[in-house]
XYZ file of C-alpha atoms in Angstrom:
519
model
C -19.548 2.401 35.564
C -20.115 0.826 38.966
C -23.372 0.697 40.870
C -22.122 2.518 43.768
C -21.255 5.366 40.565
C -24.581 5.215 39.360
C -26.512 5.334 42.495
C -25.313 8.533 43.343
C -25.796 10.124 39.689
C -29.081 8.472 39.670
C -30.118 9.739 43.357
C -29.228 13.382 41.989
C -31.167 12.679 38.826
C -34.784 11.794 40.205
C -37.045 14.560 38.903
C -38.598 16.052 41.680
C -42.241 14.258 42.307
C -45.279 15.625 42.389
C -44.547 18.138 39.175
C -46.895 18.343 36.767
C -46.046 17.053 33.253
C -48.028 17.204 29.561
C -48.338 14.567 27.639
C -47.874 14.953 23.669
C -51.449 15.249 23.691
C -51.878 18.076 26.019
C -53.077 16.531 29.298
C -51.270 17.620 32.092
C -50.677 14.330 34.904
C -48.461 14.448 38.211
C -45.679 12.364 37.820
C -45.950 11.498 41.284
C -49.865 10.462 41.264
C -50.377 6.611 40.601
C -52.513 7.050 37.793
C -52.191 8.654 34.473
C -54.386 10.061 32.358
C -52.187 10.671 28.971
C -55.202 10.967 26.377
C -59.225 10.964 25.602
C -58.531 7.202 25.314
C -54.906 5.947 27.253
C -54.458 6.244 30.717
C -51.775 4.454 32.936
C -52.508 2.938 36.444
C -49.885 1.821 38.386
C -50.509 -1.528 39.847
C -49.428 -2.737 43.108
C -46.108 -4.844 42.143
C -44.649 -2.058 40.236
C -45.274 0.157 43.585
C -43.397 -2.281 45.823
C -40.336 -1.695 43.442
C -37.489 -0.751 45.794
C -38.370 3.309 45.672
C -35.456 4.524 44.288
C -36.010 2.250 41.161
C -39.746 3.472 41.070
C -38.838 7.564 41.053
C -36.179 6.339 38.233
C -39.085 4.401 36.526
C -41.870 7.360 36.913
C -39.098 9.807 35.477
C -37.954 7.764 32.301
C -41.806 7.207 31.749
C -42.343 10.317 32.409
C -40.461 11.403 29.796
C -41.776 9.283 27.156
C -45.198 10.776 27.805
C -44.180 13.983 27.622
C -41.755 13.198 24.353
C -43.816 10.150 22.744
C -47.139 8.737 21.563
C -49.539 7.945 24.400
C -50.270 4.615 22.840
C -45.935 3.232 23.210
C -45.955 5.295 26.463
C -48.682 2.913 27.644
C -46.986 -0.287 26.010
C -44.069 0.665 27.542
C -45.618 0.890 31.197
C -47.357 -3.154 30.539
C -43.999 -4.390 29.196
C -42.072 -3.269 32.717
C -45.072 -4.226 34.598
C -44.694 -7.911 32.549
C -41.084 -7.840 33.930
C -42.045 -6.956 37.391
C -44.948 -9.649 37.740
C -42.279 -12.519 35.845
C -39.283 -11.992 38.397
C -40.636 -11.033 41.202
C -38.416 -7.594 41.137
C -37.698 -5.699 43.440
C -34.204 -3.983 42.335
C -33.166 -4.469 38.449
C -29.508 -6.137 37.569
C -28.133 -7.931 34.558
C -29.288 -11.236 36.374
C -33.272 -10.003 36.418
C -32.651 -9.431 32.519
C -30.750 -12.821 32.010
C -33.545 -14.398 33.998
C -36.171 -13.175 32.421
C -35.282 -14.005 29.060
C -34.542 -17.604 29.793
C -38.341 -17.654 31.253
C -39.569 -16.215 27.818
C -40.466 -19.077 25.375
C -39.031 -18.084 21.777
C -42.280 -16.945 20.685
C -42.449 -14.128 23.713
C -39.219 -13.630 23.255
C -40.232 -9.928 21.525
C -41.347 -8.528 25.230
C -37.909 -8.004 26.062
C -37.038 -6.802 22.939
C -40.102 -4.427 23.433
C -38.454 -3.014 26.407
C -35.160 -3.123 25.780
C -35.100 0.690 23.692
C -37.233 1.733 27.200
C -33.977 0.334 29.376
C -31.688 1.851 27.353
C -33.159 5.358 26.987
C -33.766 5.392 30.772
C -30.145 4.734 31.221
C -29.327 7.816 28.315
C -31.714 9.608 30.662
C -29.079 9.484 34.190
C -32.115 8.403 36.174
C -31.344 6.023 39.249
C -32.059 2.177 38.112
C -30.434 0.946 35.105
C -26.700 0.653 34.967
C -23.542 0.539 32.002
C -23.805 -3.168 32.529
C -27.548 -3.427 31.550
C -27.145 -1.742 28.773
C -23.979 -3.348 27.296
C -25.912 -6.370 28.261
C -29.317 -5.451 26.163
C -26.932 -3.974 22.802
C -24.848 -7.944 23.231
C -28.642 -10.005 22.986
C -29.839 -10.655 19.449
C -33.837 -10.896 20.408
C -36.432 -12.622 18.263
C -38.998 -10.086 17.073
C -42.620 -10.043 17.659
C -43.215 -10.778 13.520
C -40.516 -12.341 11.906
C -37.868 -13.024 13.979
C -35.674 -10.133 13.395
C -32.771 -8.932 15.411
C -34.100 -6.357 17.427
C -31.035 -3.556 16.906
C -31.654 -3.575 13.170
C -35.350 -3.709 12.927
C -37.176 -1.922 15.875
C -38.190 1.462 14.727
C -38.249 2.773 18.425
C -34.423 1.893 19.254
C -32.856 0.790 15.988
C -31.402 1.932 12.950
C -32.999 4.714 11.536
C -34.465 4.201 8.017
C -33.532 6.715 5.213
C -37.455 8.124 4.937
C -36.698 8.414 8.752
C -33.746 9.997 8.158
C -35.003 12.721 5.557
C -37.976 13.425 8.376
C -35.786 14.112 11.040
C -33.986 16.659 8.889
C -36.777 18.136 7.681
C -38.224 19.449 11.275
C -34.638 20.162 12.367
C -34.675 22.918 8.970
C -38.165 24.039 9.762
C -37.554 24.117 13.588
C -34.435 26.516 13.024
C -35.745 28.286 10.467
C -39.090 29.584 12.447
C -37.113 29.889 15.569
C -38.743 27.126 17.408
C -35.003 25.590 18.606
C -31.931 27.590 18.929
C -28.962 27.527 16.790
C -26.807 25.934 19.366
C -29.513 22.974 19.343
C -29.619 22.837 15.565
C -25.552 23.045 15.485
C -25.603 20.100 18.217
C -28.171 17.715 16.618
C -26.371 18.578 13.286
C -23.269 17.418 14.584
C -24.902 14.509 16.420
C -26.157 13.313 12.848
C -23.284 14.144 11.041
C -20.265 12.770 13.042
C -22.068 9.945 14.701
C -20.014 10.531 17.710
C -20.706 10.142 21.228
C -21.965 13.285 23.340
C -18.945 12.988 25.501
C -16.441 13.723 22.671
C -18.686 16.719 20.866
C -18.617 18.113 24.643
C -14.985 17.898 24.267
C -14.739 19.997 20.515
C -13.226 23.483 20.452
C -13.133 26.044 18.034
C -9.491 24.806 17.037
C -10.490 21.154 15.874
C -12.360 22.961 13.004
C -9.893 23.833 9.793
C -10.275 23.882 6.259
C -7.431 22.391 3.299
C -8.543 23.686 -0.177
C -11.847 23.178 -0.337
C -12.010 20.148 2.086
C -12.832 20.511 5.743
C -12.396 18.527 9.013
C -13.370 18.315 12.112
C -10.698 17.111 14.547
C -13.017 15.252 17.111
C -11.490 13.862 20.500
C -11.301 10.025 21.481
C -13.469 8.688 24.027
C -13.978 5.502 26.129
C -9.924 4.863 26.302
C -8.434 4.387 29.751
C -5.442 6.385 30.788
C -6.419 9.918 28.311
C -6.194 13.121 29.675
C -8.963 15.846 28.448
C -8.476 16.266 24.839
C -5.038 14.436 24.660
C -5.790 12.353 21.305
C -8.104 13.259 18.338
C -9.231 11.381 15.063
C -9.611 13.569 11.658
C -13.021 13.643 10.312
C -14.173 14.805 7.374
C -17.214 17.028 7.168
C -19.379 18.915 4.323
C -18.852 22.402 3.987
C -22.752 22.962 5.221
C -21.359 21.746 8.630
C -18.227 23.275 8.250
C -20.126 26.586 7.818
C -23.137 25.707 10.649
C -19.929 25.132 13.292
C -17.991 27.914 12.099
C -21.257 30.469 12.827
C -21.731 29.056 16.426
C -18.040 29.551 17.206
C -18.708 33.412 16.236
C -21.512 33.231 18.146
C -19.736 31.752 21.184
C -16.836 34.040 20.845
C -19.493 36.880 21.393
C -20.851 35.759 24.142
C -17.895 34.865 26.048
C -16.329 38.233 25.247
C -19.774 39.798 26.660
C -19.953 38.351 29.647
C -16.163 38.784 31.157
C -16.153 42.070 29.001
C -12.285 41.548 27.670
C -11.754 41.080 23.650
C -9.855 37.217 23.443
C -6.729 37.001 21.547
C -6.227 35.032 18.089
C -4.817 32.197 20.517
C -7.652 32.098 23.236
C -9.952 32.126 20.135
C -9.047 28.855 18.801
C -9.444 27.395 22.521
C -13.324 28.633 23.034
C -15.360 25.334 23.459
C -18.123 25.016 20.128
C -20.656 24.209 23.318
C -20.102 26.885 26.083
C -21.301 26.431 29.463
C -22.922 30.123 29.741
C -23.567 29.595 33.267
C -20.272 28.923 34.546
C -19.041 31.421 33.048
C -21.390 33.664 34.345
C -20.311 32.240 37.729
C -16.561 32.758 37.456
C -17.419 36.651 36.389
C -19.031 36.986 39.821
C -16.321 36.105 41.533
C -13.690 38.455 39.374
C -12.110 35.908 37.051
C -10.579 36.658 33.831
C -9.971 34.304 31.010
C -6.895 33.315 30.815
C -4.914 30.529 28.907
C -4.989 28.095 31.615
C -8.759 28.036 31.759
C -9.400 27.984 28.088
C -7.125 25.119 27.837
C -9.365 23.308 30.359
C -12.695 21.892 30.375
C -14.086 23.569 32.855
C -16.197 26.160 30.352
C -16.967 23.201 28.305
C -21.124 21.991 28.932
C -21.273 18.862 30.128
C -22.456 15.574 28.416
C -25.279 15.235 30.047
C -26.575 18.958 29.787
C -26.182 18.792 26.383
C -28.850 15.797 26.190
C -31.095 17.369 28.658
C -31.194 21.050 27.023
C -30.510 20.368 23.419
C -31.230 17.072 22.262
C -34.568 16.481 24.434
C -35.694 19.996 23.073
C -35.517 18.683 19.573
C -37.415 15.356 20.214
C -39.873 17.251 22.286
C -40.840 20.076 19.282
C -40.365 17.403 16.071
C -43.026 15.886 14.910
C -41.124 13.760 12.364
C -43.531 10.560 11.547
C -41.884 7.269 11.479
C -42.861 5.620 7.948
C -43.171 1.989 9.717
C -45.257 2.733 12.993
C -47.175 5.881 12.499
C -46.014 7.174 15.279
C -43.477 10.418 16.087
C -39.748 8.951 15.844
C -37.795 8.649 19.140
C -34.604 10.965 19.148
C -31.596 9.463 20.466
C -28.009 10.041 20.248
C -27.453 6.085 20.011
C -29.933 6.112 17.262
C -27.670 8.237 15.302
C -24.362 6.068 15.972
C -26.619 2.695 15.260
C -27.891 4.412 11.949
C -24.285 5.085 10.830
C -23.241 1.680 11.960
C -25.989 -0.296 9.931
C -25.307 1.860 6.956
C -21.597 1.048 6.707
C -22.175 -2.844 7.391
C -24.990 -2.713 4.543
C -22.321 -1.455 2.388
C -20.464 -4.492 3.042
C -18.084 -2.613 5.069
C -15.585 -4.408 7.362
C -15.895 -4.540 11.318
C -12.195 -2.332 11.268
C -13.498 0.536 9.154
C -16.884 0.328 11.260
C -14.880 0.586 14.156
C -13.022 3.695 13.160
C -15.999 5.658 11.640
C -17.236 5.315 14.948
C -14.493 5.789 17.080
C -14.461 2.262 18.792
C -10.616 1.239 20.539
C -11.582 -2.371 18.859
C -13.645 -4.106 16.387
C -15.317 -6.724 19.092
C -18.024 -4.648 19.334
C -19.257 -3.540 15.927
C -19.911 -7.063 14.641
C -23.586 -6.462 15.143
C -23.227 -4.375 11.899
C -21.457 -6.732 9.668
C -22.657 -9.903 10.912
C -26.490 -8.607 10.904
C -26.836 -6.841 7.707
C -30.276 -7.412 6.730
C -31.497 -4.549 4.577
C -33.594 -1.911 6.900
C -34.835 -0.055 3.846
C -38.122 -1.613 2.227
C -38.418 -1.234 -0.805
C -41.122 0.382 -1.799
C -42.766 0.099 -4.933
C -46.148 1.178 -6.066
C -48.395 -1.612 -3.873
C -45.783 -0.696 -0.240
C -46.273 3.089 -1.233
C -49.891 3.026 -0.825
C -49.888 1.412 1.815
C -46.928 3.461 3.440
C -47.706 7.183 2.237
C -50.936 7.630 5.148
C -48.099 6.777 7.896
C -45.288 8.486 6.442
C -47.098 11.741 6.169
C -44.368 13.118 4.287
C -46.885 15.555 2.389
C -47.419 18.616 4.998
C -49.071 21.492 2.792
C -52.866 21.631 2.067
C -54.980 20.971 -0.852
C -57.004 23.706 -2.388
C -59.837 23.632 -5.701
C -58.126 26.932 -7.065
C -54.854 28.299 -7.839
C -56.670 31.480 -6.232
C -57.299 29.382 -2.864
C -53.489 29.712 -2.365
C -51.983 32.101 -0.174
C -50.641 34.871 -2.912
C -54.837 34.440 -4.607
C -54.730 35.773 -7.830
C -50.624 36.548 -8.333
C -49.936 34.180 -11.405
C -46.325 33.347 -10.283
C -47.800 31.443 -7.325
C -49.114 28.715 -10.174
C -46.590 25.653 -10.338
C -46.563 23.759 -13.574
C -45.356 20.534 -14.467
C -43.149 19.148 -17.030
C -45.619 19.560 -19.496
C -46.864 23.416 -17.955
C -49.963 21.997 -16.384
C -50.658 23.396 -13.369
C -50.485 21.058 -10.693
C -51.232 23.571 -7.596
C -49.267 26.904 -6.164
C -46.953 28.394 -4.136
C -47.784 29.643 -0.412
C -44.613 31.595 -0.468
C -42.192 34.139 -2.365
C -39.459 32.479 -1.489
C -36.839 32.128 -4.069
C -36.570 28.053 -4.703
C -34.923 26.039 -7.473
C -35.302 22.299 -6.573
C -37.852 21.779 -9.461
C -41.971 21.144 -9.214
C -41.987 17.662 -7.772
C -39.862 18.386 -4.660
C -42.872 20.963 -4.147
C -44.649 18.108 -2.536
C -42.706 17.968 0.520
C -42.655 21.812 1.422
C -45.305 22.776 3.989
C -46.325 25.851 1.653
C -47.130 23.889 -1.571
C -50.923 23.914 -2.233
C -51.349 21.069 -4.888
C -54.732 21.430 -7.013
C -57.189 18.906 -6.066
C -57.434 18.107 -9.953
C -53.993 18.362 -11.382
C -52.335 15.138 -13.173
C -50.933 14.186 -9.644
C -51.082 10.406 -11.253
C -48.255 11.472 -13.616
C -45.912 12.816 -11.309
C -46.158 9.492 -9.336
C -46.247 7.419 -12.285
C -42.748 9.359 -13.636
C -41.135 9.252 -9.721
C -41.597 4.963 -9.831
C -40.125 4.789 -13.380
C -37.736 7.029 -12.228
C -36.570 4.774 -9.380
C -37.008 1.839 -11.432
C -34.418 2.773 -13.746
C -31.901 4.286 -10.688
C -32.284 0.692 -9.364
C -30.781 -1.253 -12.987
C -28.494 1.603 -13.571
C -26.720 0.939 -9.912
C -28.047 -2.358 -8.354
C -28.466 -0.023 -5.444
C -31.777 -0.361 -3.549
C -30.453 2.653 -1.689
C -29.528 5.134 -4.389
C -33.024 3.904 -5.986
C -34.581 4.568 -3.238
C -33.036 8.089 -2.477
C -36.694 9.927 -3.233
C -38.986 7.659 -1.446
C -40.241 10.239 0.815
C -41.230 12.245 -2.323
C -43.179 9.331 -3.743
C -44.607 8.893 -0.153
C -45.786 12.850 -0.217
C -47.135 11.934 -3.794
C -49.066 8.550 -2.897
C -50.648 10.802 -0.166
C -51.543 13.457 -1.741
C -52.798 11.288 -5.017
C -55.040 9.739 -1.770
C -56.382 12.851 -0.376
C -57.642 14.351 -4.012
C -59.415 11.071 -4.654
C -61.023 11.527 -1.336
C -62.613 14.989 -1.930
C -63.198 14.086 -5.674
C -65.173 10.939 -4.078
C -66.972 13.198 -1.343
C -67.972 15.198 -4.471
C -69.700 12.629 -6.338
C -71.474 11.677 -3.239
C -72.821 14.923 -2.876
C -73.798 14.903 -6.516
C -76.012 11.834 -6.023
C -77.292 12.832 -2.991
């Protein structure tokens, strides 16, 4: 993409200043005021050099940060600001270009080599974002540098838990909200089907834009998802397509947002489609031109189905979908503390880093993620240090109060609970002690110990909790000599974190006890 390009996206991009925004806290601030106040304890002040920033650069600045307030923890909101402002102040910048970026980094001495890598994930999210300032050529630039981290010299893509790879705990989070999200009708189902798909496929927004109801089929009791190509000179909308295969969840998640596409399409220009103009209804409908082409008297016809004009664009798929998700999860990243940034180049890196841990080659890499070459996937086989820590019973301790995989509450009596006295609530263990109750009626099969991730399990504050954490590291222990896999032995770390945690929390109250005794 050129500058001239990106200019004029950018210029059309810059949220309008002097709207009021909330921080994940709750404090409202005014985006276009030149100081901050995101917290009880974090505030931002913008300091003269970063207000002498050519303007245009500034409104794209404000917004990206902006956004990060609104979507992340006041504390890397805040970080983020210093790190630009540490740019600013080091170049003397007054418009940003791969040259400041080159620059900079040859002024950083290998031990402050981390600040760019600090706000490098900032960079490339404010590009993601479409906001006037950072262009295709910054950002290829950024994903080409291998940085030294701030703690052990670690390549930035793989290790920082802002912009990199996600881990598997982070992983199992993220999926966890995105269930409970749909399932109290927090996010719609188009947003669950996108992020789903995002996850799933990790495929560019451009080419699930792209998808209609056609590219989904079923052989036997396989399914696909015919997905089309993007980033290849000279292709027409939709002219070539790569076979994926999917699960049959997604298969059946798609499948329900075509119907519900189909329905709403059919609604709004009030004509029933044809078996043929079926399979042509995009899986992500733009509702509002649609909507405008009724006005003016339009039927559907072949010609338009065929094109992409009903097809949402990239962009408003980000904006509407994807930044609804991040801004309702509360998914905790394991290795900061902190809520985990959602990004659809997240998801790609995460697949990426998986397959090169595998020992995958760059070719396969390549393919799984729909790259025209293998030049630029080398990252993945050529870095492959492990993301996942292992965690054994000293790391789970330590991990389990950041993870906060455990999200029900602890009661002193199976009559605390939610159902009281109703003696199906109680949930016994492998050897029918109780170990706490059920907050629901739900029908569930998964077994007692997966109880400790669900939001309505109400462990006892004096059940054997010890055992089932003692039984979960054996457990691993033997998946790990069984396979040599540190990642199929590590498949139910979040459980153990949820157990460590809530192991911590009854020791607390059992200690507050005994403090109360002797007082």
């Amino acid at each position: 993409m050129s500058n001239n390009i990106q200019s004029t996206e950018g210029l059309a991009r810059v949220v309008n200043l002097g709207q009021f925004r909330e921080s994940k806290d709750g404090y409202t601030f005014d985006i276009a005021s030149d100081k901050w106040v995101l917290n009880k304890d974090i505030s931002i002040t913008f300091q003269s050099e970063i207000l002498s920033i050519e303007e245009k650069l500034l409104n794209g600045f404000r917004s990206t940060l902006g956004r990060y307030a609104e979507d992340l923890s006041a504390h890397h909101t805040s970080n983020m600001y210093f790190q630009f402002q540490r740019m600013v102040r080091s170049t003397d910048l007054k418009e940003l270009s791969v040259t400041t970026i080159l620059n900079w980094k040859a002024s950083l001495s290998k031990e402050h080599e981390w600040y760019l890598g600090a706000l490098k994930g900032f960079l490339i999210s404010w590009h993601d974002f479409g906001y006037y300032g950072v262009t295709s050529e910054i950002v290829e630039l950024l994903e080409s540098l291998t940085i030294t981290g701030n703690l052990k010299g670690e390549s930035v893509l793989n290790r920082c838990p802002y912009t990199g790879a996600y881990t598997e705990n982070e992983v199992l989070a993220i999926n966890q909200e995105l269930n409970d999200l749909w399932r109290n009708e927090t996010i719609s189902f188009d947003c669950y089907a996108y992020i789903n798909l995002l996850q799933a496929t990790a495929r560019r927004p451009k080419q699930i834009r792209d998808l209609k109801a056609c590219d989904l089929y079923k052989e036997g009791n396989s399914y696909f998802l015919n997905i089309p190509c993007a980033k290849k000179r000279g292709l027409k909308f939709r002219s070539v397509s790569n076979r994926l295969p999917i699960t049959e969840e997604l298969y059946l998640i798609i499948l329900n947002l075509i119907a519900k596409q189909k329905s709403e399409i059919e609604s709004i220009f009030m004509q029933k489609l044809t078996d043929e103009e079926q399979k042509l209804i995009p899986i992500f409908v733009d509702f509002t031109e649609c909507k405008k082409l009724r006005e003016q008297l339009l039927n559907l016809d072949i010609r338009l189905l065929k094109s992409e004009v009903l097809h949402m664009r990239a962009r408003d798929l980000g904006d509407i979908y994807l930044r609804l998700f991040e801004k309702k999860q509360r998914a905790i990243s394991e290795r900061t503390g902190h809520i985990i940034q959602i990004t659809a180049r997240r998801f790609r890196h995460t697949r990426g880093t998986n397959l090169g841990r595998k020992g995958i080659g760059a070719r396969i890499i390549a393919e799984a993620l729909d790259h025209s070459d293998s030049q630029n996937v080398k990252v993945y086989t050529e870095n492959t240090a492990d993301t996942v820590q292992y965690i054994d019973k000293a790391v789970g301790k330590q991990l389990a109060p950041f993870a906060k995989a455990f999200l029900g509450r602890i009661i002193e009596d199976l009559t605390d609970g939610e159902r009281g006295n109703d003696p199906t609530a109680k949930i016994p263990n492998s050897n029918n002690e109780a170990i706490g109750a059920c907050g629901t009626n739900d029908f569930c099969v998964n077994g007692f110990a997966s109880c400790y991730v669900c939001q309505k399990f109400r462990p006892l504050v004096d059940a054997p909790h010890e055992d089932v954490l003692e039984s979960l590291y054996e457990e691993k222990e033997k998946r790990l000599k069984t396979s040599g896999s540190v990642q199929f032995a590590s498949s139910r770390d979040r459980l153990i974190l949820a157990v460590e945690e809530v192991v911590s929390k009854c020791n607390k109250i059992k200690a507050a006890r005994g403090e109360e005794k002797n007082g």
